[in-house]
């Protein structure tokens, strides 16, 4: 899914849930797009061929799969002791929405790097 779309969906959901998304816009930008930073090494590798190859499952590192979700979940659990509950709710909602949308509408390798098998739930 498109990185900008991740931001827009997170912004809308946070506005619906908390009613004050504008106050947290930098946090929403950062954490709705954070997971997609692993596309950068892929972009550097494919360079000009990126429009032919698009952003398939191979453009994602293990941080974009179930292992990454586990790591982000652990970090969020640790952050629970250090930051306010509202910030933690927004951060976790942004990350959860990102993973959910990618798993629901993209082609993923859920068990990567253990298995390279691709799966798709819905097509976008
Ligand atoms: Zn993503």
XYZ file of C-alpha atoms and ligand atoms in Angstrom:
125
model
C 0.000 0.000 0.000
C 1.059 3.555 -0.729
C 2.919 5.315 2.112
C 0.796 8.455 1.780
C -2.358 6.348 1.990
C -1.043 4.828 5.234
C -0.773 8.333 6.663
C -4.224 9.414 5.472
C -5.965 6.323 6.839
C -4.152 6.640 10.188
C -5.067 10.339 10.362
C -8.743 9.646 9.632
C -8.993 6.749 12.103
C -7.255 8.738 14.850
C -9.575 11.691 14.173
C -12.575 9.365 14.494
C -11.275 7.629 17.644
C -9.699 10.542 19.534
C -11.173 13.588 17.758
C -7.927 15.564 17.787
C -5.680 14.188 15.045
C -4.261 17.622 14.106
C -2.530 17.862 17.500
C -0.681 14.630 16.796
C 0.043 15.089 13.097
C 3.849 14.739 13.375
C 3.459 11.596 15.454
C 0.974 10.199 12.930
C 3.286 11.000 9.985
C 6.251 9.372 11.720
C 4.598 6.189 12.941
C 2.263 5.566 10.015
C 5.249 5.715 7.633
C 8.017 4.302 9.849
C 7.546 0.704 8.741
C 7.944 1.694 5.067
C 11.491 2.962 5.648
C 12.680 -0.539 4.806
C 11.774 0.213 1.170
C 14.817 2.516 0.938
C 17.440 -0.249 0.529
C 15.191 -1.824 -2.135
C 14.935 1.506 -3.987
C 18.701 1.916 -3.908
C 19.149 -1.577 -5.360
C 16.622 -1.402 -8.204
C 17.003 2.325 -9.012
C 15.548 2.943 -12.482
C 13.663 -0.352 -12.673
C 11.418 0.535 -9.739
C 8.474 1.435 -12.012
C 8.652 -1.946 -13.759
C 9.117 -4.004 -10.589
C 6.840 -1.969 -8.246
C 6.767 -2.567 -4.497
C 6.087 -6.255 -4.148
C 6.891 -8.518 -1.259
C 10.586 -8.429 -2.155
C 10.707 -4.701 -1.372
C 10.062 -5.441 2.295
C 12.483 -6.541 4.959
C 11.670 -8.790 7.923
C 10.537 -5.630 9.756
C 7.488 -5.536 7.472
C 6.392 -9.083 8.286
C 5.265 -10.973 11.414
C 8.750 -10.813 12.920
C 8.697 -7.020 12.561
C 5.219 -6.855 14.073
C 6.526 -8.817 17.055
C 9.512 -6.477 17.440
C 7.329 -3.340 17.206
C 4.888 -4.872 19.719
C 7.726 -5.501 22.159
C 8.981 -1.913 21.751
C 5.446 -0.594 22.376
C 5.188 -2.712 25.539
C 8.476 -1.246 26.793
C 7.356 2.299 25.890
C 4.271 1.756 28.079
C 6.457 2.456 31.109
C 7.968 5.678 29.746
C 5.439 7.716 27.725
C 1.856 8.868 28.187
C -0.985 6.506 27.458
C -2.460 8.773 24.736
C 0.845 8.926 22.821
C 1.216 5.177 23.152
C -2.344 4.656 21.859
C -1.649 6.815 18.798
C 1.722 5.186 18.077
C 0.320 1.675 18.414
C -2.758 2.479 16.327
C -0.604 3.904 13.504
C 1.678 0.857 13.485
C -1.204 -1.617 13.799
C -3.092 0.047 10.934
C 0.041 -0.042 8.771
C 0.596 -3.764 9.297
C -3.111 -4.556 8.946
C -3.471 -2.709 5.639
C -0.291 -4.244 4.219
C -1.358 -7.757 5.277
C -4.927 -7.311 4.020
C -4.256 -5.628 0.672
C -0.683 -6.498 -0.243
C 1.373 -9.509 -1.126
C 3.365 -10.478 1.934
C 5.879 -13.055 3.053
C 4.510 -13.463 6.591
C 7.201 -15.848 7.836
C 10.138 -14.124 6.126
C 13.112 -14.693 6.684
C 12.232 -18.265 7.788
C 10.101 -18.874 4.695
C 9.969 -16.975 1.418
C 6.415 -18.143 0.668
C 4.139 -15.300 -0.455
C 0.516 -14.897 0.483
C -2.325 -12.538 -0.346
C -5.633 -12.110 1.448
C -7.355 -9.521 -0.767
C -6.148 -7.889 -3.946
C -6.016 -4.102 -3.991
Zn 4.113 -0.941 4.441
